């Protein structure tokens, strides 16, 4: 992402660490995998982020093809700026998703690319 001109603030593999640092910096977009180390998965981390920052933009990148169904079961994700990308994902897909979420041109809710 840095090669495309984006600044990556931090990277994490552990859900607990993400939530420990949630107040340190507020990125334009959170990119979250479904599978994370720690006591929570990506959906649970996203719920915590949206509880704290309701207008947060979130991109899920995952191999879990049923993630969209899991997200659609939770009211907190309704009418939010969320995108779901299913692995394998190309850099230009992430780039397009970032641009669409930041510019507000993507429909609220999630879209699979």
Coordinates of C-alpha atoms in Angstrom, one line a residue:
X1 CA 0.0 0.0 0.0
X2 CA 2.9 2.3 0.7
X3 CA 4.0 1.9 -3.0
X4 CA 0.6 3.3 -4.0
X5 CA 1.1 6.4 -1.8
X6 CA -0.8 5.3 1.3
X7 CA 0.6 5.6 4.7
X8 CA 0.3 2.5 6.8
X9 CA 0.1 3.6 10.4
X10 CA 0.5 0.2 12.1
X11 CA 0.2 -3.5 11.4
X12 CA -1.1 -6.1 13.9
X13 CA -1.6 -9.8 14.1
X14 CA -3.2 -9.9 17.5
X15 CA -6.7 -8.6 18.1
X16 CA -6.0 -7.6 21.7
X17 CA -3.2 -5.3 20.7
X18 CA -5.4 -3.6 18.1
X19 CA -7.9 -2.7 20.8
X20 CA -5.2 -1.7 23.2
X21 CA -4.0 0.9 20.6
X22 CA -7.4 2.0 19.3
X23 CA -7.2 5.5 20.8
X24 CA -3.6 6.1 19.7
X25 CA -4.3 6.8 16.0
X26 CA -7.5 6.8 14.1
X27 CA -6.8 5.7 10.5
X28 CA -9.0 6.6 7.5
X29 CA -9.5 2.9 6.9
X30 CA -9.1 -0.2 9.0
X31 CA -8.0 -3.3 7.0
X32 CA -8.8 -6.4 9.0
X33 CA -8.5 -10.1 8.4
X34 CA -11.1 -12.4 9.8
X35 CA -8.6 -14.7 11.5
X36 CA -6.5 -12.9 14.1
X37 CA -4.4 -14.1 17.0
X38 CA -5.9 -13.5 20.4
X39 CA -9.3 -13.8 21.8
X40 CA -11.3 -12.2 19.0
X41 CA -11.8 -12.6 15.3
X42 CA -11.9 -9.7 12.8
X43 CA -15.7 -9.3 13.0
X44 CA -15.5 -8.9 16.8
X45 CA -12.7 -6.3 16.4
X46 CA -14.7 -4.4 13.8
X47 CA -17.7 -4.3 16.2
X48 CA -15.5 -2.8 18.9
X49 CA -14.1 -0.2 16.4
X50 CA -17.6 0.7 15.2
X51 CA -18.9 1.0 18.7
X52 CA -16.2 3.6 19.4
X53 CA -16.0 5.2 15.9
X54 CA -19.4 4.6 14.2
X55 CA -18.3 6.3 10.9
X56 CA -15.1 4.2 10.6
X57 CA -14.3 2.7 7.2
X58 CA -13.4 -1.0 7.3
X59 CA -12.1 -3.4 4.7
X60 CA -12.2 -7.1 5.5
X61 CA -9.6 -9.2 3.6
X62 CA -10.3 -12.8 4.2
X63 CA -10.3 -16.3 2.8
X64 CA -13.5 -17.0 4.7
X65 CA -16.0 -16.8 1.9
X66 CA -19.0 -16.8 4.2
X67 CA -17.9 -13.6 5.9
X68 CA -20.5 -11.5 4.1
X69 CA -23.3 -13.7 5.6
X70 CA -21.8 -13.4 9.1
X71 CA -21.6 -9.6 8.7
X72 CA -25.2 -9.3 7.4
X73 CA -26.4 -11.0 10.6
X74 CA -25.2 -8.1 12.8
X75 CA -27.2 -4.9 12.8
X76 CA -24.1 -2.8 13.7
X77 CA -22.8 -3.3 10.2
X78 CA -25.9 -2.0 8.5
X79 CA -25.4 1.2 6.6
X80 CA -21.7 1.4 7.4
X81 CA -18.7 1.9 5.2
X82 CA -17.5 -1.7 4.9
X83 CA -16.0 -3.7 2.1
X84 CA -15.2 -7.4 1.9
X85 CA -12.4 -8.7 -0.3
X86 CA -12.0 -12.4 -0.7
X87 CA -8.5 -13.8 -0.9
X88 CA -6.5 -14.0 -3.1
X89 CA -6.7 -10.2 -3.4
X90 CA -4.7 -8.0 -5.8
X91 CA -3.2 -4.7 -4.7
X92 CA -5.3 -2.8 -7.2
X93 CA -8.5 -4.2 -5.5
X94 CA -7.3 -2.9 -2.1
X95 CA -6.4 0.4 -3.7
X96 CA -9.9 0.7 -5.4
X97 CA -11.6 -0.2 -2.1
X98 CA -9.6 2.4 -0.2
X99 CA -10.4 5.1 -2.6
X100 CA -14.1 4.3 -2.8
X101 CA -14.4 4.1 1.0
X102 CA -12.5 7.3 1.7
X103 CA -14.2 9.3 -1.1
X104 CA -17.6 8.0 -0.1
X105 CA -18.4 6.7 -3.6
X106 CA -19.0 3.2 -2.4
X107 CA -22.5 2.3 -1.3
X108 CA -22.8 2.0 2.5
X109 CA -22.7 -1.7 3.4
X110 CA -20.3 -4.2 2.0
X111 CA -19.5 -5.1 -1.6
X112 CA -17.5 -8.1 -2.7
X113 CA -14.8 -7.3 -5.3

